[in-house]
Amino acid sequence: MKKLVYASLICATTVLAGCEKFLDKTDPTATRFSEFFNTEEDLRRVVYSSMLDVFSGPGLTAKLPYMEDGKTDNAYSRSEGHHHQLIANGNFNSNTTAFLYYYELHMKHLGRLNVFIANADIPYVEDEAVRAKYKGVLEGIRCWHYFWLVSRWGSVPYYLEPADITSATQTPKSQEEILADLFPMAENVANSLSPDEYTSDAYMFNRYSLKSIIMRYYLYFGRYEDAARLAKEIMDSQKYSLHPVYADLFSYKADKTNREFIFTMDMASHGNSATNSFQHLAPQYRTGNGQSFVVPLKSLIDTYWTLQGDPIDQSPQHTKEEYELDPKLNRDPRLAASIYMPGDMFATEPIEIYDPNNPMYFERPRASRSGYWFRKFVDPADAFRSGGNMHFPYLRYAEVLLTYAEAKIMQNQVDALAKQCINDVRRRAGLDMTQADVTLPKYAGYTQQQWIDLIRNERRIELAGEGRRYDDIIRWRIAEQVLNEPALGHTRMMNGEKVTLKIEDRAFRSNNYLWPFHENSLKVEPGLKQNEGY
């Protein structure tokens, strides 16, 4: 019984563990929570720590949005310890460390959040609106944790108060029960928040950034009418817009100055500590800084349609083989904006992946085994310094437009606004709109399935390298198709034959749409029930 109580109450007893600087209390003899949770600054610090420890730590490779594509057919993650590789290739079971890491991380912080929220009336503030703002942000983060958990495991423990014996031993609630409570609660919290965008501390929720997260999960769980409703509300707010130059969003040219990032991992979210996207994603340049931890696959490269908006196997301009052998040929400009390819210049060095004397040679230990690298969030300015100061989007306005379009398509209601949303995204990308405009006659006879194929591909290439692909292949129920294909890289002609780099075989089983609970979690929480197939 002692072990059970200890394990179940760990969320409460370790409530402040890991919260940066939070234990720098004024009174070193204080032993009760209320003794060092008593000022407006304390409220701000718990919001900061609640984001830093889970979502915005620049070294959290298992949680950083731009690393998440390593779980998918978009990319390969070369480090097993980052918890993406085994999920992508299917070589996991209920003893795989990743599932203990993610479950404990989110459940532990939910315990902390319950304590923070329950005690939010204790600190002294001069303006009660400040207390309401911070409490609302904390409640929004709690909702985000639960959305994430139910999307991965389905039924999980669900409680909104500090842990006690009763909550510690409760049976998990079903996904349906949790969502029935969570969606209206999250919308109520969002409506209580200010509609104004933060000029600093952009990691804190405001009304529309929280609604954009709720919108995302409405889409994930197939609640298309609500997803379209919230997307329309965000559009109608006129607070956000597409940045004119797509590529600039992912470099120092516009990462801090655009109106497209709705919810942002800014420098304030991690105390201005250095960001590591160059180290994580870049080629191993002569400085040795780039680690190629997550690299794009051929599957993603081939997904970029033509400049005219056609799939490469349906293009009248060139054959599919010609596009495979020359990915730069007549392609959607987002390909060049998002990915470094053989023949490109990186800093002052040409990328020659088959030259053993080139630092980007594909067989080097820290090279890209696919022969490709993400260009997003890799600014050459970081090549010669130990860290950067990049801002990263959790969610940007383009996703809102694509969500509205997809939600309407899934209801078989492809209205004028849905088409405008697609056109706005394509036009900003630089496609030839004399042929890619979806209001043209060639699109008039599209079936619902053709619209579905179009919006899914549009979403994949627009958001590549930003951590959205795993959720998409799970909610579309296509993971059994795309993750049972080998992970492949660059293609070239050798001795008259087409040869493609192969990285690994992959597997995905029908039960993998939900994750397993780790065996350790089952031992300390007897109320948990293992998901089917594990």
Coordinates of C-alpha atoms in Angstrom, one line a residue, residues 75-525:
A75 CA 11.7 11.9 -41.7
Y76 CA 14.2 9.6 -40.0
S77 CA 15.5 10.2 -36.5
R78 CA 19.0 8.7 -36.1
S79 CA 19.1 8.8 -32.2
E80 CA 17.0 6.1 -30.5
G81 CA 17.2 8.1 -27.2
H82 CA 15.1 10.9 -28.7
H83 CA 12.1 8.6 -28.7
H84 CA 11.1 9.1 -32.3
Q85 CA 13.0 6.4 -34.1
L86 CA 11.4 3.3 -32.7
I87 CA 7.9 4.7 -32.9
A88 CA 8.5 5.3 -36.7
N89 CA 10.0 1.9 -37.4
G90 CA 7.6 0.0 -35.2
N91 CA 10.3 -1.7 -33.1
F92 CA 8.6 -1.1 -29.8
N93 CA 6.5 -2.8 -27.1
S94 CA 5.2 -2.0 -23.6
N95 CA 8.7 -1.9 -22.2
T96 CA 9.9 0.7 -24.6
T97 CA 11.2 3.7 -22.6
A98 CA 9.5 6.3 -24.8
F99 CA 6.1 5.4 -23.5
L100 CA 7.2 5.7 -19.8
Y101 CA 8.9 9.0 -20.6
Y102 CA 5.9 10.7 -22.3
Y103 CA 3.3 9.3 -19.9
E104 CA 5.1 10.3 -16.7
L105 CA 6.1 13.7 -18.1
H106 CA 2.5 14.7 -18.8
M107 CA 0.9 13.1 -15.8
K108 CA 3.5 14.6 -13.4
H109 CA 2.9 18.1 -14.8
L110 CA -0.8 17.7 -14.6
G111 CA -0.4 17.0 -10.9
R112 CA 1.6 20.2 -10.6
L113 CA -0.9 22.2 -12.6
N114 CA -3.8 21.0 -10.4
V115 CA -1.9 22.2 -7.3
F116 CA -1.0 25.6 -8.9
I117 CA -4.6 26.1 -10.1
A118 CA -6.1 25.1 -6.8
N119 CA -3.9 27.6 -5.0
A120 CA -4.1 30.4 -7.5
D121 CA -6.1 32.6 -5.1
I122 CA -3.3 32.7 -2.5
P123 CA -0.8 35.1 -4.1
Y124 CA -1.4 38.8 -3.5
V125 CA -2.0 40.8 -6.7
E126 CA -3.0 44.4 -7.1
D127 CA -5.2 43.7 -10.1
E128 CA -7.5 40.7 -10.0
A129 CA -7.4 40.6 -13.8
V130 CA -3.8 39.6 -13.6
R131 CA -4.7 36.6 -11.4
A132 CA -7.5 35.6 -13.8
K133 CA -5.1 35.8 -16.7
Y134 CA -2.4 33.6 -15.2
K135 CA -5.0 31.1 -13.8
G136 CA -6.6 30.9 -17.2
V137 CA -3.3 30.2 -18.9
L138 CA -2.6 27.4 -16.4
E139 CA -6.0 25.9 -17.1
G140 CA -5.3 26.1 -20.8
I141 CA -2.0 24.3 -20.4
R142 CA -3.8 21.6 -18.4
C143 CA -6.3 21.1 -21.2
W144 CA -3.5 20.8 -23.7
H145 CA -1.9 18.1 -21.6
Y146 CA -5.1 16.1 -21.6
F147 CA -5.8 16.5 -25.3
W148 CA -2.3 15.2 -25.9
L149 CA -2.7 12.2 -23.5
V150 CA -6.1 11.0 -24.9
S151 CA -4.9 11.3 -28.4
R152 CA -2.0 8.9 -27.6
W153 CA -3.5 6.5 -25.1
G154 CA -7.3 6.9 -25.3
S155 CA -8.5 6.2 -21.7
V156 CA -6.3 7.8 -19.0
P157 CA -6.7 9.0 -15.4
Y158 CA -8.6 12.3 -15.4
Y159 CA -8.8 14.6 -12.4
L160 CA -8.8 18.4 -12.0
E161 CA -7.9 18.6 -8.3
P162 CA -4.7 17.9 -6.4
A163 CA -4.0 14.2 -6.0
D164 CA -5.3 12.3 -3.0
I165 CA -5.9 8.6 -2.2
T166 CA -9.3 8.7 -4.0
S167 CA -8.0 10.2 -7.3
A168 CA -4.8 8.1 -7.1
T169 CA -6.7 4.9 -7.3
Q170 CA -9.5 5.9 -9.6
T171 CA -10.2 3.9 -12.8
P172 CA -9.2 5.8 -16.0
K173 CA -12.0 7.6 -17.8
S174 CA -12.7 6.7 -21.4
Q175 CA -11.6 9.0 -24.2
E176 CA -15.3 9.9 -24.9
E177 CA -16.0 10.8 -21.3
I178 CA -12.9 13.0 -21.1
L179 CA -13.5 14.8 -24.4
A180 CA -17.2 15.4 -23.4
D181 CA -15.8 17.4 -20.4
L182 CA -12.6 18.7 -22.0
F183 CA -13.8 20.5 -25.1
P184 CA -16.5 22.8 -23.5
M185 CA -14.2 23.4 -20.5
A186 CA -11.3 24.4 -22.8
E187 CA -13.6 26.7 -24.8
N188 CA -14.8 28.4 -21.6
V189 CA -11.2 28.9 -20.5
A190 CA -10.3 30.4 -23.9
N191 CA -13.3 32.8 -23.8
S192 CA -12.1 34.0 -20.4
L193 CA -8.7 35.0 -21.8
S194 CA -7.8 38.3 -23.4
P195 CA -8.2 38.3 -27.2
D196 CA -5.1 40.5 -27.6
E197 CA -1.9 38.9 -28.8
Y198 CA 1.1 39.0 -26.4
T199 CA 3.9 41.2 -27.6
S200 CA 6.2 39.3 -25.3
D201 CA 5.7 36.0 -23.5
A202 CA 4.1 34.6 -26.6
Y203 CA 4.2 31.2 -25.1
M204 CA 1.3 32.2 -22.8
F205 CA -2.1 31.4 -24.1
N206 CA -4.5 34.2 -25.2
R207 CA -8.0 33.6 -26.4
Y208 CA -7.2 32.8 -30.0
S209 CA -4.0 30.8 -29.4
L210 CA -5.8 28.5 -27.0
K211 CA -8.8 28.3 -29.5
S212 CA -6.3 27.3 -32.2
I213 CA -5.2 24.4 -30.1
I214 CA -8.8 23.4 -29.4
M215 CA -9.5 23.7 -33.1
R216 CA -6.6 21.3 -33.8
Y217 CA -8.1 18.6 -31.6
Y218 CA -11.6 19.1 -32.9
L219 CA -10.1 18.2 -36.2
Y220 CA -8.0 15.3 -34.8
F221 CA -11.1 13.7 -33.2
G222 CA -13.3 14.2 -36.3
R223 CA -15.5 17.0 -35.0
Y224 CA -15.4 18.8 -38.2
E225 CA -18.3 21.3 -37.6
D226 CA -16.6 22.6 -34.5
A227 CA -13.1 22.7 -36.1
A228 CA -14.5 24.8 -39.0
R229 CA -16.4 27.0 -36.5
L230 CA -13.3 27.8 -34.5
A231 CA -11.1 28.2 -37.6
K232 CA -13.6 30.7 -38.9
E233 CA -13.7 32.6 -35.6
I234 CA -9.9 32.9 -35.7
M235 CA -9.9 34.1 -39.3
D236 CA -12.7 36.6 -38.5
S237 CA -10.6 38.1 -35.6
Q238 CA -8.3 39.5 -38.3
K239 CA -5.4 39.3 -35.8
Y240 CA -3.3 37.0 -37.9
S241 CA -2.2 36.8 -41.6
L242 CA 0.0 34.8 -43.9
H243 CA 3.5 36.2 -44.0
P244 CA 4.4 37.2 -47.6
V245 CA 7.5 35.1 -47.9
Y246 CA 7.1 31.4 -46.8
A247 CA 10.8 30.7 -46.4
D248 CA 11.5 33.7 -44.2
L249 CA 9.2 32.3 -41.4
F250 CA 11.8 29.6 -40.6
S251 CA 14.9 31.8 -40.4
Y252 CA 16.0 35.0 -38.7
K253 CA 14.4 37.0 -41.5
A254 CA 10.9 36.7 -40.0
D255 CA 10.8 34.4 -37.0
K256 CA 10.2 37.3 -34.7
T257 CA 8.4 39.8 -36.9
N258 CA 5.6 37.9 -38.7
R259 CA 1.9 38.0 -37.9
E260 CA 1.5 34.3 -38.8
F261 CA 2.7 32.6 -35.6
I262 CA -0.4 32.3 -33.4
F263 CA 1.2 30.4 -30.6
T264 CA 5.0 30.6 -30.3
M265 CA 7.9 29.1 -28.5
D266 CA 9.7 32.4 -28.1
M267 CA 12.9 33.2 -26.2
A268 CA 11.1 34.2 -23.1
S269 CA 9.6 30.7 -22.8
H270 CA 13.0 29.3 -21.9
G271 CA 14.6 32.3 -20.2
N272 CA 16.5 33.4 -23.3
S273 CA 18.7 30.3 -23.2
A274 CA 20.2 29.3 -26.5
T275 CA 18.1 27.4 -29.1
N276 CA 19.5 24.3 -30.7
S277 CA 17.6 23.9 -34.0
F278 CA 20.8 24.3 -36.1
Q279 CA 22.6 21.7 -34.1
H280 CA 19.7 19.3 -34.2
L281 CA 18.8 19.6 -37.9
A282 CA 21.8 21.0 -39.9
P283 CA 24.4 19.1 -41.9
Q284 CA 27.7 18.3 -40.2
Y285 CA 29.4 21.4 -41.5
R286 CA 33.1 22.0 -41.0
T287 CA 32.4 23.6 -37.6
G288 CA 31.1 20.2 -36.5
N289 CA 27.9 21.8 -35.0
G290 CA 25.3 20.1 -37.2
Q291 CA 24.1 16.7 -35.9
S292 CA 21.5 15.7 -38.6
F293 CA 19.3 14.2 -35.8
V294 CA 16.1 14.3 -37.9
V295 CA 16.4 14.3 -41.7
P296 CA 13.7 14.2 -44.5
L297 CA 12.9 11.1 -46.5
K298 CA 12.2 10.5 -50.2
S299 CA 8.6 10.0 -49.3
L300 CA 8.3 13.6 -48.3
I301 CA 10.4 14.9 -51.2
D302 CA 8.1 13.1 -53.7
T303 CA 5.0 14.6 -52.0
Y304 CA 5.9 18.1 -53.2
W305 CA 3.7 18.6 -56.2
T306 CA 4.6 20.6 -59.3
L307 CA 4.7 24.3 -59.7
Q308 CA 1.3 23.9 -61.4
G309 CA -0.2 22.1 -58.3
D310 CA -0.2 18.6 -59.8
P311 CA 1.1 15.3 -58.3
I312 CA 4.5 14.3 -59.9
D313 CA 2.9 11.2 -61.4
Q314 CA 0.2 13.2 -63.1
S315 CA 2.2 16.0 -64.5
P316 CA 2.1 16.7 -68.3
Q317 CA 5.5 18.5 -68.1
H318 CA 7.7 15.6 -67.0
T319 CA 7.6 11.9 -66.0
K320 CA 7.7 10.8 -62.4
E321 CA 11.2 9.3 -62.9
E322 CA 12.5 12.7 -64.1
Y323 CA 11.1 14.4 -61.0
E324 CA 12.6 11.7 -58.7
L325 CA 16.0 12.1 -60.3
D326 CA 15.9 15.9 -60.2
P327 CA 13.8 17.1 -57.3
K328 CA 14.4 20.7 -58.2
L329 CA 12.6 20.3 -61.6
N330 CA 9.4 22.3 -61.9
R331 CA 8.5 21.9 -58.2
D332 CA 6.4 23.6 -55.6
P333 CA 8.7 26.4 -54.2
R334 CA 8.1 25.1 -50.7
L335 CA 10.4 22.2 -51.4
A336 CA 13.4 24.4 -51.9
A337 CA 12.3 26.6 -49.0
S338 CA 12.0 23.6 -46.6
I339 CA 14.7 21.1 -47.5
Y340 CA 18.4 21.1 -48.4
M341 CA 19.2 18.7 -51.3
P342 CA 22.3 17.5 -53.1
G343 CA 23.7 20.2 -55.2
D344 CA 22.6 23.0 -52.9
M345 CA 25.1 25.3 -51.1
F346 CA 25.2 25.1 -47.4
A347 CA 26.9 28.1 -45.9
T348 CA 30.0 28.2 -48.2
E349 CA 30.1 24.5 -49.0
P350 CA 28.4 22.6 -51.8
I351 CA 26.4 19.5 -50.7
E352 CA 28.0 16.5 -52.3
I353 CA 26.6 13.5 -50.5
Y354 CA 28.6 10.9 -52.5
D355 CA 32.0 12.6 -52.2
P356 CA 33.9 11.1 -49.2
N357 CA 35.9 14.4 -48.9
N358 CA 32.7 16.5 -48.5
P359 CA 31.6 17.1 -44.9
M360 CA 28.0 16.2 -46.0
Y361 CA 29.1 12.7 -47.3
F362 CA 26.1 10.5 -46.5
E363 CA 28.1 7.7 -44.7
R364 CA 29.7 10.0 -42.1
P365 CA 28.5 9.3 -38.6
R366 CA 26.6 12.6 -38.2
A367 CA 25.6 13.0 -41.8
S368 CA 22.1 12.5 -43.3
R369 CA 21.6 8.9 -44.2
S370 CA 18.8 10.1 -46.6
G371 CA 21.0 12.7 -48.4
Y372 CA 18.5 15.5 -47.4
W373 CA 18.3 17.9 -44.6
F374 CA 15.6 20.2 -43.3
R375 CA 16.2 23.9 -44.2
K376 CA 13.4 25.1 -41.9
F377 CA 14.8 26.5 -38.6
V378 CA 18.4 26.1 -39.9
D379 CA 19.8 29.5 -40.4
P380 CA 23.4 29.7 -41.5
A381 CA 24.0 32.5 -39.1
D382 CA 24.1 29.8 -36.4
A383 CA 26.8 27.8 -38.1
F384 CA 29.6 29.6 -36.3
R385 CA 28.2 30.0 -32.9
S386 CA 27.2 27.6 -30.1
G387 CA 23.5 28.4 -30.1
G388 CA 20.8 30.5 -31.6
N389 CA 17.8 32.7 -30.6
M390 CA 15.2 31.3 -33.0
H391 CA 11.4 31.5 -32.4
F392 CA 9.4 28.4 -33.3
P393 CA 5.7 28.1 -34.0
Y394 CA 3.5 25.7 -32.1
L395 CA 0.7 26.7 -34.5
R396 CA 0.6 29.3 -37.3
Y397 CA -2.2 30.9 -39.3
A398 CA -1.7 28.6 -42.4
E399 CA -2.8 25.7 -40.3
V400 CA -6.0 27.6 -39.4
L401 CA -6.8 28.1 -43.1
L402 CA -6.0 24.4 -44.0
T403 CA -8.1 23.3 -41.0
Y404 CA -11.2 25.2 -42.2
A405 CA -10.7 23.8 -45.7
E406 CA -10.3 20.2 -44.5
A407 CA -13.2 20.4 -42.1
K408 CA -15.5 21.6 -44.8
I409 CA -14.2 19.0 -47.3
M410 CA -14.8 16.2 -44.7
Q411 CA -18.4 17.4 -44.4
N412 CA -18.7 17.5 -48.2
Q413 CA -19.3 21.2 -48.1
V414 CA -16.5 22.7 -50.2
D415 CA -17.6 26.3 -50.1
A416 CA -16.1 29.4 -51.6
L417 CA -14.2 30.1 -48.3
A418 CA -12.7 26.7 -48.2
K419 CA -11.3 27.2 -51.8
Q420 CA -10.1 30.6 -50.9
C421 CA -8.2 29.2 -47.9
I422 CA -6.4 26.7 -50.2
N423 CA -5.7 29.3 -52.8
D424 CA -4.3 31.8 -50.2
V425 CA -1.8 29.1 -49.0
R426 CA -0.9 28.1 -52.5
R427 CA -0.5 31.7 -53.7
R428 CA 1.8 32.6 -50.8
A429 CA 3.8 29.5 -51.5
G430 CA 4.5 30.8 -55.1
L431 CA 2.6 28.3 -57.2
D432 CA 1.5 29.1 -60.7
M433 CA -2.0 30.2 -59.9
T434 CA -3.0 30.3 -63.6
Q435 CA -3.1 26.5 -63.1
A436 CA -3.1 25.8 -59.3
D437 CA -6.1 28.0 -58.5
V438 CA -8.7 25.5 -57.2
T439 CA -11.6 27.7 -58.5
L440 CA -10.6 26.9 -62.1
P441 CA -12.8 24.6 -64.2
K442 CA -10.5 21.6 -63.9
Y443 CA -11.4 21.4 -60.2
A444 CA -15.1 21.8 -60.7
G445 CA -15.8 18.1 -61.1
Y446 CA -13.6 17.0 -58.2
T447 CA -15.1 14.2 -56.0
Q448 CA -14.9 14.4 -52.3
Q449 CA -12.1 11.9 -52.3
Q450 CA -10.1 14.1 -54.8
W451 CA -10.6 17.1 -52.5
I452 CA -9.4 14.9 -49.5
D453 CA -6.3 13.9 -51.4
L454 CA -5.6 17.5 -52.3
I455 CA -6.0 18.9 -48.8
R456 CA -4.0 16.2 -47.1
N457 CA -1.1 16.7 -49.5
E458 CA -1.4 20.5 -49.1
R459 CA -1.2 20.1 -45.4
R460 CA 1.7 17.7 -45.5
I461 CA 4.0 20.0 -47.5
E462 CA 2.9 23.3 -46.0
L463 CA 3.6 22.0 -42.4
A464 CA 6.5 19.6 -43.2
G465 CA 9.1 19.6 -40.4
E466 CA 6.8 21.3 -37.9
G467 CA 5.6 18.3 -36.0
R468 CA 2.1 17.8 -37.5
R469 CA 2.5 14.7 -39.6
Y470 CA 2.3 12.1 -36.9
D471 CA -1.1 13.3 -35.7
D472 CA -2.3 13.4 -39.3
I473 CA -1.4 9.9 -40.3
I474 CA -2.9 8.6 -37.0
R475 CA -6.2 10.5 -37.4
W476 CA -6.5 9.7 -41.1
R477 CA -5.9 6.1 -40.3
I478 CA -3.3 5.8 -43.0
A479 CA -0.3 4.9 -40.7
E480 CA -0.7 1.2 -41.7
Q481 CA -0.1 2.2 -45.3
V482 CA 2.7 4.8 -45.0
L483 CA 4.7 3.3 -42.1
N484 CA 4.8 -0.1 -43.6
E485 CA 7.1 1.2 -46.4
P486 CA 10.9 1.3 -46.1
A487 CA 12.5 4.6 -45.1
L488 CA 14.3 5.7 -48.3
G489 CA 16.6 8.6 -49.3
H490 CA 18.1 10.2 -52.4
T491 CA 17.7 8.5 -55.8
R492 CA 20.3 8.5 -58.7
M493 CA 21.2 6.6 -61.8
M494 CA 24.0 4.1 -61.5
N495 CA 25.1 2.0 -64.5
G496 CA 21.8 2.7 -66.2
E497 CA 19.7 1.7 -63.2
K498 CA 17.8 3.8 -60.7
V499 CA 19.3 3.4 -57.2
T500 CA 17.8 4.8 -54.0
L501 CA 19.4 5.0 -50.6
K502 CA 17.7 2.7 -48.1
I503 CA 17.8 3.5 -44.4
E504 CA 15.6 1.0 -42.6
D505 CA 12.5 -1.2 -42.9
R506 CA 9.5 -0.1 -41.0
A507 CA 6.3 -1.6 -39.6
F508 CA 3.0 -0.4 -38.2
R509 CA 0.3 -2.7 -36.8
S510 CA -3.4 -2.0 -36.5
N511 CA -3.2 -1.7 -32.7
N512 CA -0.4 1.0 -32.9
Y513 CA -2.9 3.8 -33.4
L514 CA -3.0 3.9 -29.6
W515 CA 0.3 3.6 -27.6
P516 CA 0.9 1.0 -24.9
F517 CA 1.1 1.9 -21.3
H518 CA 4.6 1.1 -20.0
E519 CA 4.8 -2.0 -17.8
N520 CA 6.1 0.2 -14.9
S521 CA 3.0 2.4 -15.2
L522 CA 0.8 -0.6 -15.0
K523 CA 2.6 -1.8 -11.8
V524 CA 2.2 1.4 -9.9
E525 CA -1.3 2.3 -11.2

